[in-house]
XYZ file of C-alpha atoms in Angstrom:
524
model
C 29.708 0.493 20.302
C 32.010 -2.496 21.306
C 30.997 -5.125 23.508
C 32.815 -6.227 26.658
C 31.609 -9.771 27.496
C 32.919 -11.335 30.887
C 32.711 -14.912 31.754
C 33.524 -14.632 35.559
C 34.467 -17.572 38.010
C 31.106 -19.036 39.399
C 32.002 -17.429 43.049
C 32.739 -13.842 41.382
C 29.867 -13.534 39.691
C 28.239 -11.095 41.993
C 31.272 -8.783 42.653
C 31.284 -8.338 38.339
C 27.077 -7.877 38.311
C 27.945 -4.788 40.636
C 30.684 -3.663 38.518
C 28.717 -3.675 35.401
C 25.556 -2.091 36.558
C 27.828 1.207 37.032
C 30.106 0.699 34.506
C 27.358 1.140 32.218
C 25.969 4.082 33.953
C 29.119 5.895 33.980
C 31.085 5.092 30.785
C 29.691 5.462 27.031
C 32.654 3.597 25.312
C 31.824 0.061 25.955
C 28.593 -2.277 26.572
C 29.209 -4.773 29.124
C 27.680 -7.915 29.487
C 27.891 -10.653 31.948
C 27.638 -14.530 30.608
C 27.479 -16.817 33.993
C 28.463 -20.664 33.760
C 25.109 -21.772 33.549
C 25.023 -24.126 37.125
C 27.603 -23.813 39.850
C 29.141 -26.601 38.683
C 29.931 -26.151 34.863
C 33.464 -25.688 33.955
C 33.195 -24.130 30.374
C 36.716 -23.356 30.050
C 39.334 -26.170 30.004
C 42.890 -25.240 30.460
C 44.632 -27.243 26.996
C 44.541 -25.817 23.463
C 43.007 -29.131 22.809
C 39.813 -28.612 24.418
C 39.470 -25.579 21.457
C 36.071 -27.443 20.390
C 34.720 -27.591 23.627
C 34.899 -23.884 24.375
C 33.291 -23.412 21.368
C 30.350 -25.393 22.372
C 29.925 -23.423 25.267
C 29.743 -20.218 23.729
C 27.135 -21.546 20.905
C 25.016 -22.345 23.753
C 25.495 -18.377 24.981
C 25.005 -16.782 21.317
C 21.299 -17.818 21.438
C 20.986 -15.353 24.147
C 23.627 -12.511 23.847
C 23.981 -12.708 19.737
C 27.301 -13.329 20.508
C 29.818 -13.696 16.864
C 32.064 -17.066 16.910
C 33.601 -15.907 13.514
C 36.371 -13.424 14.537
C 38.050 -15.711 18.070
C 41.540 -15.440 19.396
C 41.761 -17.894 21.981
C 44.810 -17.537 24.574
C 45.871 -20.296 26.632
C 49.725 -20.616 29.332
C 50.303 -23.416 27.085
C 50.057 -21.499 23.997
C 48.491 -19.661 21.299
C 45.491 -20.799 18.740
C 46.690 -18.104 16.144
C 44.801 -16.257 13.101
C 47.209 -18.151 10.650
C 45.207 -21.340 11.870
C 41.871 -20.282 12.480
C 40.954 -17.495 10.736
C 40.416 -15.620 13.888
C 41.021 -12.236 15.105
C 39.055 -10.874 18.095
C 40.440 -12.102 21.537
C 39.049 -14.055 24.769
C 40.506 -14.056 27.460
C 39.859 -16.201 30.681
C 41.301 -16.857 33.639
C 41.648 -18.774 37.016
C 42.421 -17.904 40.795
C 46.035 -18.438 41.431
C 45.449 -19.653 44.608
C 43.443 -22.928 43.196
C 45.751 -25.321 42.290
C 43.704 -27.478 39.778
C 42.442 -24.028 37.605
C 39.016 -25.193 35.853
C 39.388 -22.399 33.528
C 41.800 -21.010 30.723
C 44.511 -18.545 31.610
C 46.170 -15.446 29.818
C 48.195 -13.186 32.426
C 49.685 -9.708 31.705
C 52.886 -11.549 32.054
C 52.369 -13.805 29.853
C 51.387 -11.965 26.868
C 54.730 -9.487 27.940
C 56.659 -12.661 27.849
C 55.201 -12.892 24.154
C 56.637 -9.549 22.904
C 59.455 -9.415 24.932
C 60.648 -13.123 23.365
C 58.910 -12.352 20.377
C 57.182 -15.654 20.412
C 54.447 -14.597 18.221
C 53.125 -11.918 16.242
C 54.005 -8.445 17.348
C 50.728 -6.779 16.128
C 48.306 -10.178 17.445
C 50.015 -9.169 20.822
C 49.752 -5.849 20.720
C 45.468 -6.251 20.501
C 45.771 -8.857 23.273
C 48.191 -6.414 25.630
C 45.909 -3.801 25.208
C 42.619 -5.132 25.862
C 44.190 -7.094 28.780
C 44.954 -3.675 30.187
C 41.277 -3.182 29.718
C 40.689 -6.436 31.866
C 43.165 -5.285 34.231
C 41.062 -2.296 35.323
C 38.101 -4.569 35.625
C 39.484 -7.000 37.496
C 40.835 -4.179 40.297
C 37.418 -2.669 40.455
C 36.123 -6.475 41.434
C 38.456 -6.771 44.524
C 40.509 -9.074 42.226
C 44.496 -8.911 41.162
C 43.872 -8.546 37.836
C 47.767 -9.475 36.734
C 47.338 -12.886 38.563
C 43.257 -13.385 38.499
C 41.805 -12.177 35.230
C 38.589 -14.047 35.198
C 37.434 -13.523 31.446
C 37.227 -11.164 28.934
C 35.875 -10.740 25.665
C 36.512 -7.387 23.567
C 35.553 -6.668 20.057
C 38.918 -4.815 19.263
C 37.834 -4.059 15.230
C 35.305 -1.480 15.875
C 37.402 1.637 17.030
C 37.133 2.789 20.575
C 35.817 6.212 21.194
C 37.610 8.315 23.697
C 39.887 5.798 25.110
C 41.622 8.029 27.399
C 38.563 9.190 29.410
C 37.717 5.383 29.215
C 40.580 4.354 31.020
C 40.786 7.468 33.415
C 37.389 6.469 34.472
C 38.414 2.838 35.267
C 41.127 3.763 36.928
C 39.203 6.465 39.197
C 36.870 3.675 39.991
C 39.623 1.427 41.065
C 40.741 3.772 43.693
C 38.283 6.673 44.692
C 37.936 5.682 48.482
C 38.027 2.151 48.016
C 40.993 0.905 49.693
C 40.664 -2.921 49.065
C 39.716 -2.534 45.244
C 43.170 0.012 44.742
C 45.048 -2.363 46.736
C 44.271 -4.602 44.067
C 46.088 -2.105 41.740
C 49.393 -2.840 43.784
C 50.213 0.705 44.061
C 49.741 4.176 42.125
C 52.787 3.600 40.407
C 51.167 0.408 38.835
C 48.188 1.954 38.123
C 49.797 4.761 35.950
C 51.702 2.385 34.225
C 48.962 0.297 32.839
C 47.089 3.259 31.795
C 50.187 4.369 30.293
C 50.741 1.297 28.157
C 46.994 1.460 27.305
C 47.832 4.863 25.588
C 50.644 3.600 24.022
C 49.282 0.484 22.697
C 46.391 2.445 21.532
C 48.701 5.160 19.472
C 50.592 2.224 18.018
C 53.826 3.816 18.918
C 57.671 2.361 18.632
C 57.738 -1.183 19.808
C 61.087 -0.345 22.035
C 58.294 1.790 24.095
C 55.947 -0.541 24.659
C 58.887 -3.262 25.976
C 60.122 -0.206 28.280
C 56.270 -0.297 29.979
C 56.412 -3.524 29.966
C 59.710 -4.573 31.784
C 58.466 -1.269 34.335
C 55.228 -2.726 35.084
C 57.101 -6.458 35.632
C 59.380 -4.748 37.751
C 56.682 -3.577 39.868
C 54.872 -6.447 40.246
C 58.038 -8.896 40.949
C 59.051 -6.606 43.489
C 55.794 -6.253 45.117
C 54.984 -10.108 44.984
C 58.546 -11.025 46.217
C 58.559 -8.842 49.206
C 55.079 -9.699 50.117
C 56.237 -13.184 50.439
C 59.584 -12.216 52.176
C 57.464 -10.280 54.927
C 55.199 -13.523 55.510
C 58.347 -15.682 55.395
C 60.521 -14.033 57.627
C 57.171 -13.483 60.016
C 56.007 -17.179 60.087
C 53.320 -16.740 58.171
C 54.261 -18.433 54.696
C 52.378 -21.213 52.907
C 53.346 -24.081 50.180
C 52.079 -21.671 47.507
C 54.661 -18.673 48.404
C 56.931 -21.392 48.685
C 56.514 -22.166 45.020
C 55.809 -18.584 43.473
C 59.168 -17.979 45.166
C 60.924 -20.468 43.376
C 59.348 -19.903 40.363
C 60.626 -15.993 40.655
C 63.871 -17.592 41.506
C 64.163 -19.922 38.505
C 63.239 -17.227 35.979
C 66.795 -15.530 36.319
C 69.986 -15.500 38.441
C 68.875 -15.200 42.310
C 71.151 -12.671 42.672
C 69.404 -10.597 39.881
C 65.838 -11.342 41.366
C 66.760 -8.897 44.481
C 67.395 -5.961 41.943
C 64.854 -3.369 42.129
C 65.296 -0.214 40.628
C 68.952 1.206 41.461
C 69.132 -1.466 43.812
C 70.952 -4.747 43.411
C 72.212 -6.891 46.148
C 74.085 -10.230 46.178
C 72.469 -12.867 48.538
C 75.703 -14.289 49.994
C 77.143 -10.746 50.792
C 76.554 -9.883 54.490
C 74.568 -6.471 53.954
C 71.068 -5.005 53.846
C 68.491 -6.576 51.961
C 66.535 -4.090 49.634
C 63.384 -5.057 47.866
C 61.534 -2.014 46.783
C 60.352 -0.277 49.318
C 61.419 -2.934 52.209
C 64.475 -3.296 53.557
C 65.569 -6.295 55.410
C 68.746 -6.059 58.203
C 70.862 -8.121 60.227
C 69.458 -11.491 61.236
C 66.288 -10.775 59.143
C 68.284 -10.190 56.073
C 70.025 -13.101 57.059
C 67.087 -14.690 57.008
C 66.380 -14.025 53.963
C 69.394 -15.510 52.490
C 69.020 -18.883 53.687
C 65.372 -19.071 52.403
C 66.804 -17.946 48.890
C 68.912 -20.781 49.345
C 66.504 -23.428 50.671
C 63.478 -22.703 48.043
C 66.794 -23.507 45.126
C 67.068 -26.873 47.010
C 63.778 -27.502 46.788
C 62.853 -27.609 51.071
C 58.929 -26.959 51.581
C 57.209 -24.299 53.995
C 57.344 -26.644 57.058
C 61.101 -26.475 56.484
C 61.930 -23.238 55.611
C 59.819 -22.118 58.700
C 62.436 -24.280 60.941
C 64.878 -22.401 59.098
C 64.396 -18.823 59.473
C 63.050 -19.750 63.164
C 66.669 -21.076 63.850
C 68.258 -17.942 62.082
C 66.316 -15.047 63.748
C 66.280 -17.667 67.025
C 62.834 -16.871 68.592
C 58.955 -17.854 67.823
C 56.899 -16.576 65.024
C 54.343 -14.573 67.082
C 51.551 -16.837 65.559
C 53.491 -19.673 67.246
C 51.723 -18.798 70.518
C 50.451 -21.800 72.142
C 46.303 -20.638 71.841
C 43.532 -21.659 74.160
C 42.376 -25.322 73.034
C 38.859 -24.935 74.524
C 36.251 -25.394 72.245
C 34.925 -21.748 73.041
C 38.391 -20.548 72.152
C 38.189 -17.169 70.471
C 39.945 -18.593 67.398
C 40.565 -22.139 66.169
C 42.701 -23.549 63.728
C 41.136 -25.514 60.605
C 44.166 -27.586 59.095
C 43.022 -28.571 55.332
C 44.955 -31.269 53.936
C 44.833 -32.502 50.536
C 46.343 -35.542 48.952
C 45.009 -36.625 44.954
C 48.495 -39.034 43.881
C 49.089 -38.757 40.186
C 48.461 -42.467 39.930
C 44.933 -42.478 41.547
C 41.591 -40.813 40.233
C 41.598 -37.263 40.486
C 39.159 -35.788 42.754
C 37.968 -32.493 43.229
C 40.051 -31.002 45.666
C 40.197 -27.855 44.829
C 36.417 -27.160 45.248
C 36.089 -29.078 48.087
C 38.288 -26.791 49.588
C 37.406 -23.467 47.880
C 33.707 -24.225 49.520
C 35.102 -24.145 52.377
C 37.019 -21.278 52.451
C 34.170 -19.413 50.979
C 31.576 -20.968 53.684
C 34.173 -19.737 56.599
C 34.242 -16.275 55.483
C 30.702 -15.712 54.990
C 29.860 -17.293 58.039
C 28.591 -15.231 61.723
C 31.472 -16.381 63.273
C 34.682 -16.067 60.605
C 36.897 -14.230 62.816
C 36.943 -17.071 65.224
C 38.353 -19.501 62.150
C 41.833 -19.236 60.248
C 42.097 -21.773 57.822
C 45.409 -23.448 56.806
C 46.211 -25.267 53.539
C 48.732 -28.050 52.781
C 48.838 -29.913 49.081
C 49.529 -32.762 47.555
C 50.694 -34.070 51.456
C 53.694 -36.737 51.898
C 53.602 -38.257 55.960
C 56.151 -35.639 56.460
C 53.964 -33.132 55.819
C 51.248 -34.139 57.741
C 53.316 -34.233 60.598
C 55.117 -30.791 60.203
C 51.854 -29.516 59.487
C 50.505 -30.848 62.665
C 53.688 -29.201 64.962
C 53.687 -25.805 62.976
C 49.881 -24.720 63.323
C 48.870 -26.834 66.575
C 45.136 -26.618 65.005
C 41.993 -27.998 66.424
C 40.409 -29.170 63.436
C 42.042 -31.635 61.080
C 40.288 -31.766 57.582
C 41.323 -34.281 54.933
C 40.292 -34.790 51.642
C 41.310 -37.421 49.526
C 41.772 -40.959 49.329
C 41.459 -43.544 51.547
C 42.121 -47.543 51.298
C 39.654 -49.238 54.309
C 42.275 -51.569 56.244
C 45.057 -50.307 54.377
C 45.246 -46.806 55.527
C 44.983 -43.343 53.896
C 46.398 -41.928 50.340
C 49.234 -39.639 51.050
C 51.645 -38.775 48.380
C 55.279 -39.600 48.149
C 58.044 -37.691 47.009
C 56.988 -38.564 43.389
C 53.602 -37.301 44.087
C 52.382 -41.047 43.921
C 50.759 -42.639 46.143
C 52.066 -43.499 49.933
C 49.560 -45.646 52.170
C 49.933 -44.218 56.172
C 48.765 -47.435 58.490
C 45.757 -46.455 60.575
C 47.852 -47.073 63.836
C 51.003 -44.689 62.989
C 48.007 -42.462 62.256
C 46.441 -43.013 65.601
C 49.438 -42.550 67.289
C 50.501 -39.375 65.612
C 46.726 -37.674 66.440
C 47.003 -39.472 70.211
C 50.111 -37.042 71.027
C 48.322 -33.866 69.987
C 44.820 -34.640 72.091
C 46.698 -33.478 74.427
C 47.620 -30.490 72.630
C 44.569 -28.918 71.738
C 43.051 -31.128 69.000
C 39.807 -31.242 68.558
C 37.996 -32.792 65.503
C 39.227 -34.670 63.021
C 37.343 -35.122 59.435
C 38.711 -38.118 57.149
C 36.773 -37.156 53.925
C 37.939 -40.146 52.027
C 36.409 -43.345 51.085
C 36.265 -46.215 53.237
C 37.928 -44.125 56.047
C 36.118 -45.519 59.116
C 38.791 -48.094 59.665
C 41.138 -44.642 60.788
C 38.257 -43.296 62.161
C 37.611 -46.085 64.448
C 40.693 -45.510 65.705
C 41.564 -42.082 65.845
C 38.142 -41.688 68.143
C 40.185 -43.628 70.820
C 41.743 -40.482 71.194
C 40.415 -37.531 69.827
C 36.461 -36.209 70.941
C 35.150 -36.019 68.214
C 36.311 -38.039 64.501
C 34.088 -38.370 61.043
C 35.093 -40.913 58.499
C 33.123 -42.649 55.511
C 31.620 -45.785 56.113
C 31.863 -46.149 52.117
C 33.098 -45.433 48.972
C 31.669 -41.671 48.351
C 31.277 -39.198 45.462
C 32.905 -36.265 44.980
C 29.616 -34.228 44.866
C 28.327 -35.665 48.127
C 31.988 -35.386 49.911
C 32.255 -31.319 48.702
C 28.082 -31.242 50.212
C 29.436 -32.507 53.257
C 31.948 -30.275 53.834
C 30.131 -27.297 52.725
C 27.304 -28.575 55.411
C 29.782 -29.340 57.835
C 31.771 -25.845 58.184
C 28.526 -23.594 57.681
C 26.926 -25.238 61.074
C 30.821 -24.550 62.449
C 30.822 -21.126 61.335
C 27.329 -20.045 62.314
C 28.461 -20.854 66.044
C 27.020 -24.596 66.724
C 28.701 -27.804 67.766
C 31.080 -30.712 66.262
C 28.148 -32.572 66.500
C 25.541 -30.491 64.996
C 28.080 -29.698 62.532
C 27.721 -33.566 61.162
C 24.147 -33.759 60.782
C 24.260 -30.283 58.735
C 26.778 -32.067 56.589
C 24.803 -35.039 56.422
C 21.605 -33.019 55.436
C 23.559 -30.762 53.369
C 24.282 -34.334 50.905
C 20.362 -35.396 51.602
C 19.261 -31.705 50.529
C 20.781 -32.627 46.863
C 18.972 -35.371 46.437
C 22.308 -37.682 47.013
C 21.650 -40.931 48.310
C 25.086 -40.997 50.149
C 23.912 -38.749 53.529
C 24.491 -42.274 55.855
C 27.903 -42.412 54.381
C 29.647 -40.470 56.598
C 29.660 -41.411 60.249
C 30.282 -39.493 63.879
C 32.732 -41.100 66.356
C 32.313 -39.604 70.018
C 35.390 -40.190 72.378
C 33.212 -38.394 75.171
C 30.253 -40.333 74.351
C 31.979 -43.962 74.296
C 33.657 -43.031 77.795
C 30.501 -42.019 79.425
């Protein structure tokens, strides 16, 4: 029987433990097995074909317990291919990372890319054929685990030379598991349309028919999910609600093709710069919102980011987002606004951003209180940013992570993405204006970010900055400590000590690093 071995992201492991323990109840085609990283914070799977022998390691260390066969390997990678020719290899792994995390940990294969593969016949027809087909396989899983499994395919390993027995009823039965009365896990699936497509290549891949067929499917099923992805953006766009990261999967979409092409779906096809309706799948966009529309095509091609592009559409469609509400700044306000903002310049040592962040995220919505928390991301932050940020979410907790430079200021980035030092008085000054706004907290999770601290807390109630320089490990503790006492309904300043006993609880030495400045306190 051929084995199905999954390698999930650390914070996923759970949903895939549930999806196995039925999948192996209720399917006799496969034996699934689960292979967690073996800590929270091992990253076993590197992103570069050159890190081949270090994936190898890691999977040494796992045949000891699962008997698992490093002889017949395919490994896939975005940046390319470790082929048979070379290796000797013929089975296929496949890993992946949340497209949402900017700094993946872990080695990607998409269903896009491996289409991309056939349809530019980069490599060998038949080597892609195995890897579409049991990536259609990992597309089932990866709906049944709440995950899109065209953008989020956390790790597969199938042993395609053993021959599969009663594939159809196999992938039937994944399908029906994807959407019998589970409305987040078919959601996953895009639609019913998508879903019968990807079975349908399955069967088609499996029958080794024509190769024209198979790039039919394909091109359908990329159809589908461009149009889906691009109006989902569109909608939060044109509604306010867009971040840097639809920013740049929309330009991406844009820079594949002609924009003019990108808004053909299915009979449709409509020129941006002709004043008409706007069709993209099942949306349609009209009048100012189709306008709209237009001039964000044309901002993302010259390069404006979300802050901008917000100003934009607001100017076009000439009234507030509804989100742009001014809320109550109390701190018993039903919800509050956590601004996360992230700066790690090329030319400075790369921290762990991405997990300090994740944690957070992850803390927030397992936390009593998440519905009275919306959390906000900006990257790789220039002073523009910061400020834009500031005026488009009006939040009442400021959270950055990154670097900082004691009398100098804080690490932004500059256009380059290198760094840009902000002086700790145009810093003050900036957070000054918007005490009066709402503001809240502020959390400089940098080194040697006291100095801005210091004098931040002249105007805001409550400010944390680092004393010191401070590891990555003990900053993500911090934060992790510092949101779960948030979330579970307690105060700024309980919130500190949790993240100071959240370092201490590690067995870090660094829990006096960060220190608590009081506005309220130092008035009274």
């Amino acid at each position: 029987m051929p084995k199905v071995f999954i390698i999930p992201h650390y914070h996923y492991k759970n949903q895939f433990s549930k999806f196995l323990s039925k999948a192996n109840q209720t399917q006799e085609s496969f034996e699934f097995y689960l292979l967690p990283p073996e800590t929270e914070n091992e990253t076993p799977l590197r992103k570069t074909v050159a890190d081949y022998t270090e994936i190898l390691a890691f999977l040494d260390n796992q045949k000891k317990r699962m008997g698992l066969s490093l002889e017949d390997l395919l490994i896939a990678f975005y940046d390319g291919v470790i082929t048979a020719s070379e290796h000797g290899l013929t089975n296929l792994f496949i890993a992946g990372a949340n497209r949402e995390d900017p700094y993946p940990c872990t080695a990607a294969v998409s269903l896009k890319f491996i289409s991309w593969g056939i349809l530019e016949q980069k490599y060998d027809y038949s080597l892609q054929r195995h890897a579409l087909f049991h990536l259609v396989m990992c597309t089932l899983i990866g709906a049944y685990t709440k995950v899109a499994a065209h953008q989020q395919t956390y790790g597969c390993l199938l042993d395609f030379n053993n021959q599969l027995v009663d594939f159809n009823r196999k992938l039937q039965m994944g399908y029906y598991l994807c959407s019998n009365n589970q409305s987040d896990c078919y959601a996953a699936m895009q639609s019913e349309r998508y879903g019968k497509s990807i079975i349908r290549l399955g069967e088609v891949l499996r029958d080794d028919v024509d190769k024209e067929e198979v790039i039919k499917i394909i091109q359908n099923i990329q159809q589908i999910m461009t149009s889906n992805e691009l109006g989902n953006i569109l909608d939060r766009i044109v509604n306010g609600q867009h971040t840097e990261a639809d920013i740049a999967t929309l330009h991406r979409l844009l820079s594949e093709g002609k924009h003019e092409r990108l808004l053909q779906v299915g009979k449709y096809h409509v020129n941006i710069g002709q004043g008409q309706d706007i069709k993209v799948g099942d949306r349609v966009y009209q009048g100012l919102d189709a306008e709209a529309v237009r001039e964000v095509v044309r901002a993302v091609l010259q390069g404006y980011n979300a802050s901008d592009i917000r100003g934009i559409v607001r100017s076009v469609l000439k009234e507030d987002f509804p989100n742009m509400a001014q809320p109550d700044h109390s701190q018993s306000s039903l919800q509050k606004t956590i601004l996360v903002l992230a700066s790690s310049p090329k030319n400075e040592a790369r921290l762990r951003l991405d997990q300090e962040v994740r944690e957070i995220d992850e803390g927030l919505r397992r936390s009593q209180q998440r519905d009275k928390f919306t959390l906000q991301q900006r990257w790789a932050v220039r002073p523009d940013d910061l400020r834009r940020a500031l005026l488009d979410l009006n939040p009442q907790i400021v959270h950055f992570c990154g670097h900082g430079s004691g009398e100098d200021g804080l690490v932004l980035e500059d256009n380059a993405g290198l760094a840009q030092l902000v002086p700790t008085q145009a810093l003050a000054n900036l957070f000054k204006r918007f005490a009066t706004r709402g503001l809240e907290c502020v959390v400089l999770n940098a080194c040697y970010a006291e100095v801005q601290a210091n004098a931040i807390a002249e105007h805001i109630d409550y400010v944390v900055g680092m004393n010191s320089s401070i590891g990555d490990k003990a900053a993500i503790k911090f934060a992790v400590g510092f949101y779960d006492e948030l979330g579970a309904g307690y105060s700024y300043e309980d919130a500190y000590h949790g993240g100071c006993d959240a370092i201490a609880l590690q067995g870090i030495p660094e829990e006096h690093i960060p220190v608590l400045k009081q506005l309220k306190k130092k008035s009274n």
